[in-house]
């Protein structure tokens, strides 16, 4: 969001992210928010896209975020027109 590309620069407006930038913790691979919640960097939809793993006991739920915008996007090769890096989205799925 701090370094948007030509396609996204109209989306990440400075006045929206600057007031909260001190609250944002960046990461490159994964971030353990708490033991039960982990964010995993995938890229694809955007350069910094992440999915969320929610764990309870021996069970794990995955929130695919913008990699799975609708039920139609369950097919790995079906990507959204808004994906900045569609080939990376396919790999991430």
PDB file of N, CA and C in Angstrom:
ATOM      1  N   UNK A   1       0.815  -1.190   0.000  1.00  0.00           N
ATOM      2  CA  UNK A   1       0.000   0.000   0.000  1.00  0.00           C
ATOM      3  C   UNK A   1       0.856   1.250   0.000  1.00  0.00           C
ATOM      4  N   UNK A   2       2.069   1.156   0.542  1.00  0.00           N
ATOM      5  CA  UNK A   2       2.935   2.332   0.562  1.00  0.00           C
ATOM      6  C   UNK A   2       3.640   2.542  -0.772  1.00  0.00           C
ATOM      7  N   UNK A   3       3.753   1.477  -1.565  1.00  0.00           N
ATOM      8  CA  UNK A   3       4.401   1.557  -2.872  1.00  0.00           C
ATOM      9  C   UNK A   3       3.521   0.903  -3.932  1.00  0.00           C
ATOM     10  N   UNK A   4       2.368   1.478  -4.222  1.00  0.00           N
ATOM     11  CA  UNK A   4       1.464   0.847  -5.186  1.00  0.00           C
ATOM     12  C   UNK A   4       2.026   0.878  -6.602  1.00  0.00           C
ATOM     13  N   UNK A   5       1.583  -0.091  -7.411  1.00  0.00           N
ATOM     14  CA  UNK A   5       1.996  -0.089  -8.808  1.00  0.00           C
ATOM     15  C   UNK A   5       1.045   0.807  -9.605  1.00  0.00           C
ATOM     16  N   UNK A   6       1.270   0.934 -10.898  1.00  0.00           N
ATOM     17  CA  UNK A   6       0.440   1.817 -11.727  1.00  0.00           C
ATOM     18  C   UNK A   6      -1.036   1.447 -11.681  1.00  0.00           C
ATOM     19  N   UNK A   7      -1.312   0.179 -11.563  1.00  0.00           N
ATOM     20  CA  UNK A   7      -2.698  -0.283 -11.555  1.00  0.00           C
ATOM     21  C   UNK A   7      -3.404   0.020 -10.235  1.00  0.00           C
ATOM     22  N   UNK A   8      -2.679   0.026  -9.120  1.00  0.00           N
ATOM     23  CA  UNK A   8      -3.311   0.176  -7.807  1.00  0.00           C
ATOM     24  C   UNK A   8      -3.098   1.533  -7.153  1.00  0.00           C
ATOM     25  N   UNK A   9      -2.344   2.403  -7.778  1.00  0.00           N
ATOM     26  CA  UNK A   9      -2.026   3.671  -7.110  1.00  0.00           C
ATOM     27  C   UNK A   9      -3.255   4.522  -6.826  1.00  0.00           C
ATOM     28  N   UNK A  10      -4.332   4.347  -7.570  1.00  0.00           N
ATOM     29  CA  UNK A  10      -5.561   5.080  -7.296  1.00  0.00           C
ATOM     30  C   UNK A  10      -6.379   4.482  -6.164  1.00  0.00           C
ATOM     31  N   UNK A  11      -5.971   3.303  -5.696  1.00  0.00           N
ATOM     32  CA  UNK A  11      -6.692   2.603  -4.633  1.00  0.00           C
ATOM     33  C   UNK A  11      -6.104   2.883  -3.259  1.00  0.00           C
ATOM     34  N   UNK A  12      -4.790   2.894  -3.160  1.00  0.00           N
ATOM     35  CA  UNK A  12      -4.118   3.068  -1.871  1.00  0.00           C
ATOM     36  C   UNK A  12      -3.756   4.531  -1.675  1.00  0.00           C
ATOM     37  N   UNK A  13      -4.718   5.297  -1.245  1.00  0.00           N
ATOM     38  CA  UNK A  13      -4.519   6.729  -1.064  1.00  0.00           C
ATOM     39  C   UNK A  13      -3.800   7.009   0.256  1.00  0.00           C
ATOM     40  N   UNK A  14      -2.824   7.878   0.194  1.00  0.00           N
ATOM     41  CA  UNK A  14      -1.998   8.220   1.351  1.00  0.00           C
ATOM     42  C   UNK A  14      -2.839   8.613   2.567  1.00  0.00           C
ATOM     43  N   UNK A  15      -3.892   9.385   2.353  1.00  0.00           N
ATOM     44  CA  UNK A  15      -4.704   9.848   3.486  1.00  0.00           C
ATOM     45  C   UNK A  15      -5.449   8.705   4.175  1.00  0.00           C
ATOM     46  N   UNK A  16      -5.558   7.558   3.522  1.00  0.00           N
ATOM     47  CA  UNK A  16      -6.208   6.398   4.139  1.00  0.00           C
ATOM     48  C   UNK A  16      -5.248   5.565   4.976  1.00  0.00           C
ATOM     49  N   UNK A  17      -4.004   5.370   4.500  1.00  0.00           N
ATOM     50  CA  UNK A  17      -3.094   4.489   5.224  1.00  0.00           C
ATOM     51  C   UNK A  17      -2.124   5.210   6.144  1.00  0.00           C
ATOM     52  N   UNK A  18      -1.819   6.451   5.860  1.00  0.00           N
ATOM     53  CA  UNK A  18      -0.829   7.156   6.673  1.00  0.00           C
ATOM     54  C   UNK A  18      -1.224   7.261   8.155  1.00  0.00           C
ATOM     55  N   UNK A  19      -2.484   7.567   8.500  1.00  0.00           N
ATOM     56  CA  UNK A  19      -2.849   7.684   9.915  1.00  0.00           C
ATOM     57  C   UNK A  19      -2.718   6.383  10.712  1.00  0.00           C
ATOM     58  N   UNK A  20      -2.749   5.232  10.044  1.00  0.00           N
ATOM     59  CA  UNK A  20      -2.684   3.959  10.767  1.00  0.00           C
ATOM     60  C   UNK A  20      -1.391   3.188  10.525  1.00  0.00           C
ATOM     61  N   UNK A  21      -0.445   3.766   9.803  1.00  0.00           N
ATOM     62  CA  UNK A  21       0.758   3.015   9.440  1.00  0.00           C
ATOM     63  C   UNK A  21       1.549   2.527  10.647  1.00  0.00           C
ATOM     64  N   UNK A  22       1.487   3.225  11.772  1.00  0.00           N
ATOM     65  CA  UNK A  22       2.203   2.791  12.975  1.00  0.00           C
ATOM     66  C   UNK A  22       1.563   1.549  13.602  1.00  0.00           C
ATOM     67  N   UNK A  23       0.332   1.200  13.200  1.00  0.00           N
ATOM     68  CA  UNK A  23      -0.368   0.033  13.734  1.00  0.00           C
ATOM     69  C   UNK A  23      -0.177  -1.210  12.866  1.00  0.00           C
ATOM     70  N   UNK A  24       0.440  -1.043  11.711  1.00  0.00           N
ATOM     71  CA  UNK A  24       0.583  -2.139  10.759  1.00  0.00           C
ATOM     72  C   UNK A  24       1.910  -2.853  10.984  1.00  0.00           C
ATOM     73  N   UNK A  25       1.833  -4.172  11.145  1.00  0.00           N
ATOM     74  CA  UNK A  25       3.037  -4.986  11.281  1.00  0.00           C
ATOM     75  C   UNK A  25       3.248  -5.733   9.969  1.00  0.00           C
ATOM     76  N   UNK A  26       4.326  -5.416   9.285  1.00  0.00           N
ATOM     77  CA  UNK A  26       4.594  -6.065   8.003  1.00  0.00           C
ATOM     78  C   UNK A  26       5.354  -7.369   8.218  1.00  0.00           C
ATOM     79  N   UNK A  27       5.273  -8.250   7.220  1.00  0.00           N
ATOM     80  CA  UNK A  27       5.978  -9.526   7.288  1.00  0.00           C
ATOM     81  C   UNK A  27       6.210 -10.026   5.871  1.00  0.00           C
ATOM     82  N   UNK A  28       7.126 -10.971   5.712  1.00  0.00           N
ATOM     83  CA  UNK A  28       7.441 -11.466   4.375  1.00  0.00           C
ATOM     84  C   UNK A  28       6.933 -12.885   4.125  1.00  0.00           C
ATOM     85  N   UNK A  29       6.892 -13.736   5.137  1.00  0.00           N
ATOM     86  CA  UNK A  29       6.439 -15.118   4.948  1.00  0.00           C
ATOM     87  C   UNK A  29       5.163 -15.403   5.729  1.00  0.00           C
ATOM     88  N   UNK A  30       5.227 -15.241   7.041  1.00  0.00           N
ATOM     89  CA  UNK A  30       4.051 -15.464   7.871  1.00  0.00           C
ATOM     90  C   UNK A  30       4.154 -14.628   9.133  1.00  0.00           C
ATOM     91  N   UNK A  31       3.003 -14.455   9.778  1.00  0.00           N
ATOM     92  CA  UNK A  31       2.928 -13.689  11.018  1.00  0.00           C
ATOM     93  C   UNK A  31       1.978 -14.413  11.952  1.00  0.00           C
ATOM     94  N   UNK A  32       2.458 -14.784  13.136  1.00  0.00           N
ATOM     95  CA  UNK A  32       1.605 -15.377  14.153  1.00  0.00           C
ATOM     96  C   UNK A  32       0.969 -14.244  14.945  1.00  0.00           C
ATOM     97  N   UNK A  33      -0.306 -13.985  14.688  1.00  0.00           N
ATOM     98  CA  UNK A  33      -1.022 -12.913  15.367  1.00  0.00           C
ATOM     99  C   UNK A  33      -1.207 -13.297  16.829  1.00  0.00           C
ATOM    100  N   UNK A  34      -1.762 -14.470  17.054  1.00  0.00           N
ATOM    101  CA  UNK A  34      -1.834 -15.153  18.347  1.00  0.00           C
ATOM    102  C   UNK A  34      -1.647 -16.622  18.009  1.00  0.00           C
ATOM    103  N   UNK A  35      -1.439 -17.502  18.986  1.00  0.00           N
ATOM    104  CA  UNK A  35      -1.189 -18.905  18.628  1.00  0.00           C
ATOM    105  C   UNK A  35      -2.238 -19.527  17.699  1.00  0.00           C
ATOM    106  N   UNK A  36      -3.477 -19.089  17.779  1.00  0.00           N
ATOM    107  CA  UNK A  36      -4.547 -19.679  16.976  1.00  0.00           C
ATOM    108  C   UNK A  36      -4.755 -19.002  15.623  1.00  0.00           C
ATOM    109  N   UNK A  37      -4.100 -17.888  15.379  1.00  0.00           N
ATOM    110  CA  UNK A  37      -4.301 -17.148  14.131  1.00  0.00           C
ATOM    111  C   UNK A  37      -2.952 -16.849  13.486  1.00  0.00           C
ATOM    112  N   UNK A  38      -2.806 -17.294  12.247  1.00  0.00           N
ATOM    113  CA  UNK A  38      -1.569 -17.063  11.508  1.00  0.00           C
ATOM    114  C   UNK A  38      -1.903 -16.464  10.145  1.00  0.00           C
ATOM    115  N   UNK A  39      -1.171 -15.447   9.753  1.00  0.00           N
ATOM    116  CA  UNK A  39      -1.291 -14.866   8.416  1.00  0.00           C
ATOM    117  C   UNK A  39      -0.134 -15.397   7.577  1.00  0.00           C
ATOM    118  N   UNK A  40      -0.442 -15.815   6.356  1.00  0.00           N
ATOM    119  CA  UNK A  40       0.565 -16.391   5.468  1.00  0.00           C
ATOM    120  C   UNK A  40       0.593 -15.582   4.172  1.00  0.00           C
ATOM    121  N   UNK A  41       1.764 -15.068   3.829  1.00  0.00           N
ATOM    122  CA  UNK A  41       1.918 -14.296   2.594  1.00  0.00           C
ATOM    123  C   UNK A  41       1.775 -15.229   1.403  1.00  0.00           C
ATOM    124  N   UNK A  42       0.945 -14.841   0.443  1.00  0.00           N
ATOM    125  CA  UNK A  42       0.783 -15.631  -0.777  1.00  0.00           C
ATOM    126  C   UNK A  42       1.113 -14.835  -2.028  1.00  0.00           C
ATOM    127  N   UNK A  43       0.951 -13.513  -1.961  1.00  0.00           N
ATOM    128  CA  UNK A  43       1.036 -12.746  -3.191  1.00  0.00           C
ATOM    129  C   UNK A  43      -0.127 -13.126  -4.086  1.00  0.00           C
ATOM    130  N   UNK A  44      -0.082 -12.726  -5.316  1.00  0.00           N
ATOM    131  CA  UNK A  44      -1.131 -13.091  -6.264  1.00  0.00           C
ATOM    132  C   UNK A  44      -2.075 -11.950  -6.527  1.00  0.00           C
ATOM    133  N   UNK A  45      -3.129 -11.904  -5.752  1.00  0.00           N
ATOM    134  CA  UNK A  45      -4.098 -10.822  -5.946  1.00  0.00           C
ATOM    135  C   UNK A  45      -3.371  -9.482  -5.933  1.00  0.00           C
ATOM    136  N   UNK A  46      -2.538  -9.301  -4.936  1.00  0.00           N
ATOM    137  CA  UNK A  46      -1.662  -8.131  -4.846  1.00  0.00           C
ATOM    138  C   UNK A  46      -0.306  -8.625  -4.363  1.00  0.00           C
ATOM    139  N   UNK A  47       0.686  -7.788  -4.432  1.00  0.00           N
ATOM    140  CA  UNK A  47       2.030  -8.181  -4.016  1.00  0.00           C
ATOM    141  C   UNK A  47       2.079  -8.631  -2.562  1.00  0.00           C
ATOM    142  N   UNK A  48       1.282  -8.012  -1.716  1.00  0.00           N
ATOM    143  CA  UNK A  48       1.338  -8.300  -0.278  1.00  0.00           C
ATOM    144  C   UNK A  48       0.128  -9.076   0.223  1.00  0.00           C
ATOM    145  N   UNK A  49      -0.573  -9.752  -0.651  1.00  0.00           N
ATOM    146  CA  UNK A  49      -1.764 -10.511  -0.265  1.00  0.00           C
ATOM    147  C   UNK A  49      -1.412 -11.629   0.710  1.00  0.00           C
ATOM    148  N   UNK A  50      -2.299 -11.861   1.664  1.00  0.00           N
ATOM    149  CA  UNK A  50      -2.125 -12.926   2.653  1.00  0.00           C
ATOM    150  C   UNK A  50      -3.425 -13.687   2.839  1.00  0.00           C
ATOM    151  N   UNK A  51      -3.289 -14.943   3.237  1.00  0.00           N
ATOM    152  CA  UNK A  51      -4.439 -15.720   3.673  1.00  0.00           C
ATOM    153  C   UNK A  51      -4.346 -15.849   5.188  1.00  0.00           C
ATOM    154  N   UNK A  52      -5.432 -16.290   5.810  1.00  0.00           N
ATOM    155  CA  UNK A  52      -5.468 -16.400   7.268  1.00  0.00           C
ATOM    156  C   UNK A  52      -5.766 -17.841   7.649  1.00  0.00           C
ATOM    157  N   UNK A  53      -4.945 -18.397   8.540  1.00  0.00           N
ATOM    158  CA  UNK A  53      -5.177 -19.726   9.092  1.00  0.00           C
ATOM    159  C   UNK A  53      -5.720 -19.557  10.502  1.00  0.00           C
ATOM    160  N   UNK A  54      -6.854 -20.185  10.766  1.00  0.00           N
ATOM    161  CA  UNK A  54      -7.463 -20.170  12.097  1.00  0.00           C
ATOM    162  C   UNK A  54      -7.387 -21.588  12.642  1.00  0.00           C
ATOM    163  N   UNK A  55      -6.755 -21.759  13.806  1.00  0.00           N
ATOM    164  CA  UNK A  55      -6.529 -23.098  14.348  1.00  0.00           C
ATOM    165  C   UNK A  55      -7.227 -23.259  15.693  1.00  0.00           C
ATOM    166  N   UNK A  56      -7.849 -24.431  15.864  1.00  0.00           N
ATOM    167  CA  UNK A  56      -8.447 -24.788  17.145  1.00  0.00           C
ATOM    168  C   UNK A  56      -8.254 -26.282  17.325  1.00  0.00           C
ATOM    169  N   UNK A  57      -7.459 -26.649  18.314  1.00  0.00           N
ATOM    170  CA  UNK A  57      -7.152 -28.057  18.513  1.00  0.00           C
ATOM    171  C   UNK A  57      -6.451 -28.617  17.294  1.00  0.00           C
ATOM    172  N   UNK A  58      -6.983 -29.722  16.766  1.00  0.00           N
ATOM    173  CA  UNK A  58      -6.403 -30.355  15.578  1.00  0.00           C
ATOM    174  C   UNK A  58      -7.043 -29.885  14.277  1.00  0.00           C
ATOM    175  N   UNK A  59      -7.890 -28.874  14.354  1.00  0.00           N
ATOM    176  CA  UNK A  59      -8.589 -28.391  13.167  1.00  0.00           C
ATOM    177  C   UNK A  59      -8.024 -27.052  12.713  1.00  0.00           C
ATOM    178  N   UNK A  60      -8.021 -26.855  11.402  1.00  0.00           N
ATOM    179  CA  UNK A  60      -7.556 -25.598  10.817  1.00  0.00           C
ATOM    180  C   UNK A  60      -8.546 -25.151   9.751  1.00  0.00           C
ATOM    181  N   UNK A  61      -8.902 -23.883   9.799  1.00  0.00           N
ATOM    182  CA  UNK A  61      -9.748 -23.280   8.773  1.00  0.00           C
ATOM    183  C   UNK A  61      -8.892 -22.266   8.023  1.00  0.00           C
ATOM    184  N   UNK A  62      -9.047 -22.208   6.721  1.00  0.00           N
ATOM    185  CA  UNK A  62      -8.280 -21.272   5.903  1.00  0.00           C
ATOM    186  C   UNK A  62      -9.226 -20.252   5.287  1.00  0.00           C
ATOM    187  N   UNK A  63      -8.935 -18.989   5.498  1.00  0.00           N
ATOM    188  CA  UNK A  63      -9.671 -17.920   4.820  1.00  0.00           C
ATOM    189  C   UNK A  63      -8.801 -17.493   3.645  1.00  0.00           C
ATOM    190  N   UNK A  64      -9.279 -17.736   2.436  1.00  0.00           N
ATOM    191  CA  UNK A  64      -8.484 -17.496   1.232  1.00  0.00           C
ATOM    192  C   UNK A  64      -8.457 -16.034   0.792  1.00  0.00           C
ATOM    193  N   UNK A  65      -9.219 -15.190   1.459  1.00  0.00           N
ATOM    194  CA  UNK A  65      -9.259 -13.752   1.172  1.00  0.00           C
ATOM    195  C   UNK A  65      -9.527 -13.514  -0.317  1.00  0.00           C
ATOM    196  N   UNK A  66      -8.746 -12.678  -0.955  1.00  0.00           N
ATOM    197  CA  UNK A  66      -9.015 -12.302  -2.347  1.00  0.00           C
ATOM    198  C   UNK A  66      -8.559 -13.334  -3.376  1.00  0.00           C
ATOM    199  N   UNK A  67      -8.025 -14.468  -2.937  1.00  0.00           N
ATOM    200  CA  UNK A  67      -7.730 -15.545  -3.888  1.00  0.00           C
ATOM    201  C   UNK A  67      -9.007 -16.283  -4.272  1.00  0.00           C
ATOM    202  N   UNK A  68     -10.039 -16.152  -3.444  1.00  0.00           N
ATOM    203  CA  UNK A  68     -11.292 -16.865  -3.665  1.00  0.00           C
ATOM    204  C   UNK A  68     -12.448 -15.880  -3.511  1.00  0.00           C
ATOM    205  N   UNK A  69     -12.594 -15.006  -4.496  1.00  0.00           N
ATOM    206  CA  UNK A  69     -13.595 -13.943  -4.406  1.00  0.00           C
ATOM    207  C   UNK A  69     -15.024 -14.470  -4.447  1.00  0.00           C
ATOM    208  N   UNK A  70     -15.276 -15.498  -5.249  1.00  0.00           N
ATOM    209  CA  UNK A  70     -16.606 -16.097  -5.349  1.00  0.00           C
ATOM    210  C   UNK A  70     -16.447 -17.607  -5.445  1.00  0.00           C
ATOM    211  N   UNK A  71     -17.556 -18.328  -5.367  1.00  0.00           N
ATOM    212  CA  UNK A  71     -17.483 -19.786  -5.482  1.00  0.00           C
ATOM    213  C   UNK A  71     -16.934 -20.213  -6.844  1.00  0.00           C
ATOM    214  N   UNK A  72     -17.109 -19.398  -7.862  1.00  0.00           N
ATOM    215  CA  UNK A  72     -16.579 -19.724  -9.191  1.00  0.00           C
ATOM    216  C   UNK A  72     -15.058 -19.761  -9.199  1.00  0.00           C
ATOM    217  N   UNK A  73     -14.437 -19.040  -8.291  1.00  0.00           N
ATOM    218  CA  UNK A  73     -12.973 -18.976  -8.249  1.00  0.00           C
ATOM    219  C   UNK A  73     -12.343 -20.166  -7.531  1.00  0.00           C
ATOM    220  N   UNK A  74     -13.157 -21.160  -7.168  1.00  0.00           N
ATOM    221  CA  UNK A  74     -12.602 -22.378  -6.568  1.00  0.00           C
ATOM    222  C   UNK A  74     -11.699 -23.106  -7.555  1.00  0.00           C
ATOM    223  N   UNK A  75     -11.986 -22.964  -8.831  1.00  0.00           N
ATOM    224  CA  UNK A  75     -11.133 -23.588  -9.847  1.00  0.00           C
ATOM    225  C   UNK A  75      -9.800 -22.843  -9.856  1.00  0.00           C
ATOM    226  N   UNK A  76      -8.696 -23.552  -9.664  1.00  0.00           N
ATOM    227  CA  UNK A  76      -7.402 -22.877  -9.534  1.00  0.00           C
ATOM    228  C   UNK A  76      -7.044 -21.928 -10.672  1.00  0.00           C
ATOM    229  N   UNK A  77      -7.432 -22.250 -11.893  1.00  0.00           N
ATOM    230  CA  UNK A  77      -7.037 -21.387 -13.013  1.00  0.00           C
ATOM    231  C   UNK A  77      -8.011 -20.239 -13.258  1.00  0.00           C
ATOM    232  N   UNK A  78      -9.098 -20.173 -12.515  1.00  0.00           N
ATOM    233  CA  UNK A  78     -10.025 -19.053 -12.632  1.00  0.00           C
ATOM    234  C   UNK A  78      -9.597 -17.979 -11.660  1.00  0.00           C
ATOM    235  N   UNK A  79      -9.138 -16.882 -12.174  1.00  0.00           N
ATOM    236  CA  UNK A  79      -8.683 -15.776 -11.330  1.00  0.00           C
ATOM    237  C   UNK A  79      -9.557 -14.552 -11.585  1.00  0.00           C
ATOM    238  N   UNK A  80      -9.520 -13.639 -10.659  1.00  0.00           N
ATOM    239  CA  UNK A  80     -10.321 -12.424 -10.778  1.00  0.00           C
ATOM    240  C   UNK A  80      -9.643 -11.423 -11.709  1.00  0.00           C
ATOM    241  N   UNK A  81     -10.439 -10.657 -12.404  1.00  0.00           N
ATOM    242  CA  UNK A  81      -9.898  -9.626 -13.291  1.00  0.00           C
ATOM    243  C   UNK A  81      -9.123  -8.576 -12.513  1.00  0.00           C
ATOM    244  N   UNK A  82      -9.386  -8.464 -11.217  1.00  0.00           N
ATOM    245  CA  UNK A  82      -8.703  -7.465 -10.394  1.00  0.00           C
ATOM    246  C   UNK A  82      -7.380  -7.976  -9.818  1.00  0.00           C
ATOM    247  N   UNK A  83      -7.008  -9.218 -10.096  1.00  0.00           N
ATOM    248  CA  UNK A  83      -5.726  -9.735  -9.610  1.00  0.00           C
ATOM    249  C   UNK A  83      -4.584  -9.045 -10.347  1.00  0.00           C
ATOM    250  N   UNK A  84      -3.660  -8.495  -9.594  1.00  0.00           N
ATOM    251  CA  UNK A  84      -2.493  -7.856 -10.202  1.00  0.00           C
ATOM    252  C   UNK A  84      -1.504  -8.883 -10.737  1.00  0.00           C
ATOM    253  N   UNK A  85      -1.448 -10.039 -10.108  1.00  0.00           N
ATOM    254  CA  UNK A  85      -0.492 -11.069 -10.487  1.00  0.00           C
ATOM    255  C   UNK A  85      -1.238 -12.400 -10.633  1.00  0.00           C
ATOM    256  N   UNK A  86      -2.029 -12.565 -11.694  1.00  0.00           N
ATOM    257  CA  UNK A  86      -2.889 -13.744 -11.821  1.00  0.00           C
ATOM    258  C   UNK A  86      -2.138 -15.076 -11.829  1.00  0.00           C
ATOM    259  N   UNK A  87      -0.974 -15.134 -12.421  1.00  0.00           N
ATOM    260  CA  UNK A  87      -0.226 -16.396 -12.425  1.00  0.00           C
ATOM    261  C   UNK A  87       0.206 -16.766 -11.010  1.00  0.00           C
ATOM    262  N   UNK A  88       0.539 -15.773 -10.215  1.00  0.00           N
ATOM    263  CA  UNK A  88       0.894 -16.019  -8.813  1.00  0.00           C
ATOM    264  C   UNK A  88      -0.340 -16.471  -8.021  1.00  0.00           C
ATOM    265  N   UNK A  89      -1.516 -15.941  -8.361  1.00  0.00           N
ATOM    266  CA  UNK A  89      -2.763 -16.369  -7.708  1.00  0.00           C
ATOM    267  C   UNK A  89      -3.014 -17.853  -7.953  1.00  0.00           C
ATOM    268  N   UNK A  90      -2.768 -18.300  -9.176  1.00  0.00           N
ATOM    269  CA  UNK A  90      -2.962 -19.715  -9.510  1.00  0.00           C
ATOM    270  C   UNK A  90      -2.043 -20.583  -8.667  1.00  0.00           C
ATOM    271  N   UNK A  91      -0.796 -20.203  -8.540  1.00  0.00           N
ATOM    272  CA  UNK A  91       0.165 -20.958  -7.729  1.00  0.00           C
ATOM    273  C   UNK A  91      -0.252 -20.951  -6.263  1.00  0.00           C
ATOM    274  N   UNK A  92      -0.701 -19.806  -5.766  1.00  0.00           N
ATOM    275  CA  UNK A  92      -1.075 -19.676  -4.354  1.00  0.00           C
ATOM    276  C   UNK A  92      -2.274 -20.544  -3.992  1.00  0.00           C
ATOM    277  N   UNK A  93      -3.209 -20.706  -4.940  1.00  0.00           N
ATOM    278  CA  UNK A  93      -4.380 -21.552  -4.661  1.00  0.00           C
ATOM    279  C   UNK A  93      -3.950 -22.985  -4.471  1.00  0.00           C
TER     280      UNK A  93
END
